[in-house]
Amino acid sequence: MKFVKALSCATVLAGCVFSSVSAADMTVGFSQIGSESGWRAAETTVTKQEAEKRGIDLKFADAQQKQENQIKALRSFIAQGVDAIFVAPVVATGWDEVLGEAKDAEIPVILLDRTVDADKSLYMTAVTSDLVHEGNVAGKWLVDTTAGKPCNVVELQGTTGSSPAIDRKKGFEEALKGHDNLKIVRSQTGDFTRTKGKEVMESFLKAENGGKNICALYAHNDDMAVGAIQAIKEAGLKPGTDILVVSIDAVPDIFQAMAAGEANATVELTPNMAGPAFDALAAFKKDGKEPPKWIQTESKLYTQADEPQKVYEAKKGLGY
Ligand code: AHR
């Protein structure tokens, strides 16, 4: 394979002549997690659009939240001899073997939006946000907003064992350190889905005096926050006022909730991980230069002061 030749040149035989294959000749296999959230659906749409723009043949596999399906998809991509593999890994562990198989087949792998606990030599680069920082930004917002007032916090975690669930928890807890007015009183997974976010929030509300003991919700993504907002309303409380709501993703629906005063803040995660990934592949193909191991995307905080209705209007067409 021409792309493989470029990889070998870069890593083994410095100075050899690189292939002239254009992006339009490339076939890329993409193992997507599923469609658990609005953000995930947007990432799928944007990845397909970015491939089409570049004339890349994208082979798409939906793993329906199962790592075993992702491993099968990766093996199938390897057997087909694709030029590169993109994978959004559902959980962080258990990748060494299959990534080793891709490496043996000299097929570069790019991680999208989540990281893995594996040797860095097993993949070419990871296009992700700083997931710890995202949790930290959310936590700092809550520290500043509560300004020393006592506040019991409930946390809706993402998928157990996924890097965003681990890192967003860590970053948030780090931000709360030394601010004893803030206490995380309940923390449970809502699996990044709206339905489970609502279900788990209902149980939090029940356990905490109908919600009267809860001052803030931190959700690892907007979809869980939107589900929880519904649960808070059904419990007769006002989300955004009685219970502060801070989450991550910045999908259009959370801006609608912010415009209605029912959510307070969100940290943006771009759904365009594929654009930088395709660019890194193209640059590598052109001159054999490997990208850095981490291509970091931005994390921007939005609050109710940022004209949420306007942001909603601007975002709603963009793949969401
Ligand atoms: O890995 C990114 C996370 O996965 C998003 O924040 C969440 O919405 C998605 O399911």
Coordinates of C-alpha atoms and ligand atoms in Angstrom, one line a residue:
M1 CA 0.0 0.0 0.0
K2 CA 1.3 3.4 -0.9
F3 CA 0.4 5.0 2.5
V4 CA 2.0 2.1 4.3
K5 CA 5.1 2.7 2.2
A6 CA 5.2 6.3 3.5
L7 CA 4.9 5.1 7.1
S8 CA 7.8 2.7 6.6
C9 CA 9.8 5.4 5.1
A10 CA 9.2 7.7 8.1
T11 CA 9.8 5.1 10.8
V12 CA 12.4 2.8 9.3
L13 CA 14.1 4.0 6.2
A14 CA 14.7 7.7 6.6
G15 CA 15.3 9.4 3.3
C16 CA 13.4 7.1 1.0
V17 CA 11.1 8.4 -1.7
F18 CA 7.5 8.9 -0.6
S19 CA 4.4 7.8 -2.4
S20 CA 2.5 10.3 -4.5
V21 CA -0.9 8.8 -3.7
S22 CA -3.4 11.7 -3.2
A23 CA -6.0 11.9 -0.4
A24 CA -8.7 10.9 -3.0
D25 CA -7.0 7.5 -3.4
M26 CA -7.2 6.7 0.3
T27 CA -9.6 4.4 2.1
V28 CA -10.0 5.0 5.8
G29 CA -11.9 2.7 8.2
F30 CA -13.8 4.5 11.0
S31 CA -14.9 2.6 14.0
Q32 CA -17.5 4.8 15.8
I33 CA -18.8 4.0 19.3
G34 CA -22.5 4.4 18.5
S35 CA -25.0 7.2 18.8
E36 CA -25.4 7.7 22.5
S37 CA -25.5 11.5 22.4
G38 CA -26.2 14.5 20.2
W39 CA -22.4 15.2 20.2
R40 CA -21.7 11.7 19.0
A41 CA -24.2 11.9 16.2
A42 CA -22.6 15.2 15.1
E43 CA -19.2 13.7 15.1
T44 CA -20.4 10.9 12.8
T45 CA -22.0 13.4 10.4
V46 CA -19.0 15.7 10.4
T47 CA -16.5 12.8 9.8
K48 CA -18.5 11.7 6.8
Q49 CA -18.6 15.3 5.5
E50 CA -14.9 15.8 6.0
A51 CA -14.1 12.5 4.2
E52 CA -16.4 13.5 1.3
K53 CA -14.8 16.9 1.0
R54 CA -11.4 15.3 0.5
G55 CA -12.6 12.5 -1.7
I56 CA -11.7 9.9 0.8
D57 CA -13.5 6.5 0.8
L58 CA -14.7 6.2 4.4
K59 CA -15.7 2.8 5.6
F60 CA -18.0 3.4 8.6
A61 CA -18.7 0.8 11.4
D62 CA -21.1 1.5 14.2
A63 CA -20.1 -0.5 17.3
Q64 CA -23.4 0.1 19.2
Q65 CA -21.4 0.9 22.4
K66 CA -19.5 -2.5 22.4
Q67 CA -15.7 -2.7 22.5
E68 CA -15.9 -6.2 21.0
N69 CA -17.7 -4.8 18.0
Q70 CA -14.9 -2.2 17.6
I71 CA -12.2 -4.8 17.8
K72 CA -14.0 -6.8 15.1
A73 CA -14.3 -3.7 12.9
L74 CA -10.6 -3.0 13.3
R75 CA -9.7 -6.6 12.3
S76 CA -12.0 -6.3 9.3
F77 CA -10.4 -3.0 8.3
I78 CA -6.9 -4.6 8.6
A79 CA -8.1 -7.6 6.5
Q80 CA -9.4 -5.2 3.8
G81 CA -6.0 -3.4 3.8
V82 CA -7.3 0.1 4.4
D83 CA -4.8 3.0 4.3
A84 CA -5.6 4.2 7.8
I85 CA -8.0 3.5 10.7
F86 CA -9.8 6.0 12.8
V87 CA -11.3 4.8 16.1
A88 CA -13.2 6.5 18.9
P89 CA -12.5 4.0 21.7
V90 CA -15.5 3.3 23.9
V91 CA -13.3 2.4 26.9
A92 CA -9.7 3.1 27.6
T93 CA -8.3 -0.4 28.2
G94 CA -8.1 -3.6 26.2
W95 CA -6.7 -2.2 22.9
D96 CA -3.1 -3.5 22.9
E97 CA -3.6 -6.7 20.9
V98 CA -5.7 -5.3 18.1
L99 CA -3.6 -2.1 17.8
G100 CA -0.5 -4.3 17.7
E101 CA -2.1 -6.2 14.7
A102 CA -2.7 -2.8 12.9
K103 CA 0.9 -1.9 13.6
D104 CA 2.2 -5.2 12.3
A105 CA 0.1 -4.6 9.1
E106 CA 1.7 -1.1 8.9
I107 CA -1.7 0.6 9.0
P108 CA -1.6 3.9 11.0
V109 CA -4.3 4.3 13.6
I110 CA -5.7 7.7 14.7
L111 CA -7.7 7.9 17.9
L112 CA -10.7 10.3 17.8
D113 CA -12.0 12.1 20.9
R114 CA -11.0 9.5 23.5
T115 CA -7.7 8.2 24.6
V116 CA -6.5 4.6 25.4
D117 CA -4.3 3.1 28.1
A118 CA -1.8 1.6 25.6
D119 CA 1.8 2.1 24.5
K120 CA 1.9 5.3 22.4
S121 CA 3.8 3.5 19.6
L122 CA 0.6 1.6 18.8
Y123 CA -1.1 4.6 17.3
M124 CA 0.0 7.5 15.1
T125 CA -1.8 10.3 16.9
A126 CA -4.8 11.1 19.1
V127 CA -7.1 14.0 18.2
T128 CA -8.8 14.9 21.5
S129 CA -9.6 17.7 23.8
D130 CA -7.8 17.9 27.2
L131 CA -10.4 15.9 29.0
V132 CA -9.1 16.6 32.5
H133 CA -9.1 20.3 31.7
E134 CA -12.7 20.2 30.6
G135 CA -13.7 18.9 34.1
N136 CA -11.5 21.5 35.6
V137 CA -13.2 24.3 33.7
A138 CA -16.6 23.1 34.8
G139 CA -15.4 22.8 38.4
K140 CA -13.9 26.3 38.5
W141 CA -17.1 27.7 37.1
L142 CA -19.0 26.1 40.1
V143 CA -16.4 27.3 42.6
D144 CA -16.7 30.9 41.3
T145 CA -20.5 30.8 41.0
T146 CA -21.1 29.5 44.5
A147 CA -18.5 31.9 46.0
G148 CA -18.0 30.0 49.2
K149 CA -21.7 29.2 49.9
P150 CA -22.4 25.6 51.0
C151 CA -23.4 23.5 48.0
N152 CA -24.1 19.8 47.7
V153 CA -23.2 18.6 44.2
V154 CA -24.5 15.5 42.3
E155 CA -22.4 14.1 39.4
L156 CA -23.6 12.2 36.4
Q157 CA -20.6 10.3 35.0
G158 CA -20.1 9.2 31.5
T159 CA -19.6 5.6 30.4
T160 CA -17.7 3.6 33.0
G161 CA -14.1 3.0 32.0
S162 CA -14.2 5.6 29.2
S163 CA -11.4 8.2 29.2
P164 CA -13.8 11.2 29.3
A165 CA -15.6 9.7 32.4
I166 CA -12.3 9.1 34.2
D167 CA -10.7 12.4 33.2
R168 CA -13.7 14.7 33.5
K169 CA -14.3 13.4 37.0
K170 CA -10.6 13.9 37.9
G171 CA -10.5 17.5 36.6
F172 CA -13.7 18.5 38.4
E173 CA -12.5 17.0 41.7
E174 CA -9.2 18.8 41.3
A175 CA -11.0 22.2 40.8
L176 CA -13.1 21.6 44.0
K177 CA -10.0 20.8 46.1
G178 CA -9.7 23.4 49.0
H179 CA -13.2 24.6 48.5
D180 CA -14.9 22.9 51.4
N181 CA -18.3 24.6 50.7
L182 CA -18.6 22.2 47.7
K183 CA -19.3 18.5 48.4
I184 CA -20.0 15.8 45.8
V185 CA -22.8 13.9 47.6
R186 CA -23.8 11.5 44.9
S187 CA -21.9 10.3 41.8
Q188 CA -23.1 7.6 39.3
T189 CA -22.9 6.8 35.7
G190 CA -25.6 7.9 33.3
D191 CA -23.7 6.3 30.3
F192 CA -23.7 9.6 28.4
T193 CA -27.3 9.2 27.4
R194 CA -30.4 11.4 28.0
T195 CA -32.5 8.5 29.2
K196 CA -30.1 7.3 31.8
G197 CA -29.3 10.9 32.8
K198 CA -32.9 11.4 33.7
E199 CA -33.3 8.0 35.4
V200 CA -30.2 8.5 37.6
M201 CA -31.2 12.1 38.4
E202 CA -34.6 10.9 39.6
S203 CA -32.9 8.6 42.0
F204 CA -30.6 11.4 43.2
L205 CA -33.6 13.6 43.8
K206 CA -35.4 10.9 45.7
A207 CA -32.4 10.2 47.9
E208 CA -31.8 13.9 48.6
N209 CA -35.0 15.1 50.1
G210 CA -36.8 15.5 46.8
G211 CA -33.8 17.5 45.6
K212 CA -34.0 20.1 48.4
N213 CA -30.5 19.0 49.5
I214 CA -29.0 19.4 46.1
C215 CA -27.5 22.7 45.0
A216 CA -25.8 21.8 41.7
L217 CA -25.5 19.1 39.0
Y218 CA -22.3 18.3 37.2
A219 CA -23.0 16.1 34.1
H220 CA -20.1 14.7 32.0
N221 CA -22.1 15.6 28.9
D222 CA -25.0 17.8 27.8
D223 CA -27.3 14.9 26.9
M224 CA -27.3 13.6 30.5
A225 CA -27.9 17.2 31.7
V226 CA -30.9 17.6 29.4
G227 CA -32.4 14.3 30.8
A228 CA -31.7 15.5 34.4
I229 CA -33.3 18.9 33.7
Q230 CA -36.5 17.1 32.8
A231 CA -36.3 15.0 36.1
I232 CA -35.7 18.2 38.1
K233 CA -38.7 19.9 36.6
E234 CA -40.9 16.8 37.2
A235 CA -39.8 16.9 40.8
G236 CA -41.2 20.5 41.0
L237 CA -37.9 22.3 41.2
K238 CA -36.4 24.9 38.9
P239 CA -33.2 23.7 37.0
G240 CA -30.8 26.5 36.6
T241 CA -32.1 28.2 39.7
D242 CA -32.9 25.7 42.5
I243 CA -30.2 23.4 41.1
L244 CA -27.4 24.8 39.1
V245 CA -26.5 22.8 35.9
V246 CA -23.0 22.6 34.4
S247 CA -22.1 20.1 31.7
I248 CA -19.8 19.4 28.8
D249 CA -20.2 19.3 24.9
A250 CA -22.0 22.6 24.0
V251 CA -24.6 20.9 21.8
P252 CA -27.5 23.0 20.5
D253 CA -30.0 21.5 23.0
I254 CA -28.1 22.8 26.0
F255 CA -28.1 26.3 24.6
Q256 CA -31.9 26.1 24.3
A257 CA -32.0 25.1 28.0
M258 CA -29.6 27.9 28.8
A259 CA -31.7 30.4 26.9
A260 CA -34.7 29.2 29.0
G261 CA -32.7 29.7 32.2
E262 CA -32.7 25.9 32.9
A263 CA -29.0 25.3 32.4
N264 CA -26.1 27.5 33.5
A265 CA -22.8 26.5 31.8
T266 CA -21.3 24.1 29.3
V267 CA -17.7 23.4 28.1
E268 CA -17.4 23.1 24.3
L269 CA -16.1 20.0 22.6
T270 CA -15.8 20.3 18.8
P271 CA -17.4 17.4 16.9
N272 CA -14.8 18.0 14.2
M273 CA -12.1 15.6 15.3
A274 CA -11.8 14.1 11.8
G275 CA -10.7 17.3 10.0
P276 CA -7.4 17.6 11.9
A277 CA -7.0 13.8 11.6
F278 CA -7.4 13.8 7.9
D279 CA -5.0 16.8 7.7
A280 CA -2.4 14.9 9.7
L281 CA -2.8 11.9 7.4
A282 CA -2.4 14.0 4.3
A283 CA 0.7 15.8 5.6
F284 CA 2.2 12.4 6.6
K285 CA 1.4 11.0 3.2
K286 CA 3.0 14.0 1.5
D287 CA 6.3 14.1 3.2
G288 CA 6.4 11.2 5.7
K289 CA 6.4 13.5 8.7
E290 CA 4.6 12.0 11.7
P291 CA 2.2 14.3 13.5
P292 CA 2.6 14.9 17.3
K293 CA 1.2 12.1 19.4
W294 CA -1.6 14.5 20.6
I295 CA -3.5 17.0 18.5
Q296 CA -5.4 19.0 21.0
T297 CA -8.8 20.6 20.3
E298 CA -10.1 23.6 22.2
S299 CA -12.3 23.7 25.3
K300 CA -14.3 26.9 25.6
L301 CA -16.7 27.7 28.5
Y302 CA -20.1 29.1 27.7
T303 CA -22.4 30.6 30.3
Q304 CA -25.8 32.3 30.2
A305 CA -24.0 35.5 29.5
D306 CA -23.0 34.3 26.0
E307 CA -26.3 34.9 24.3
P308 CA -27.3 31.2 24.3
Q309 CA -30.2 31.7 21.9
K310 CA -27.8 33.1 19.2
V311 CA -25.3 30.3 19.8
Y312 CA -28.2 27.8 19.4
E313 CA -29.2 29.3 16.1
A314 CA -25.6 29.3 14.9
K315 CA -24.9 25.7 15.9
K316 CA -28.1 23.9 15.0
G317 CA -27.2 23.3 11.4
L318 CA -23.6 22.2 11.9
G319 CA -24.0 18.4 11.9
Y320 CA -26.1 18.2 15.1
Ligands
AHR1 O1 -15.9 11.2 24.0 C1 -16.6 12.4 23.9 C2 -17.9 12.2 24.7 O2 -18.6 11.1 24.2 C3 -18.9 13.3 24.6 O3 -18.7 14.3 25.5 C4 -20.2 12.6 24.8 O4 -21.3 13.3 24.5 C5 -20.0 11.4 24.0 O5 -20.9 10.4 24.2

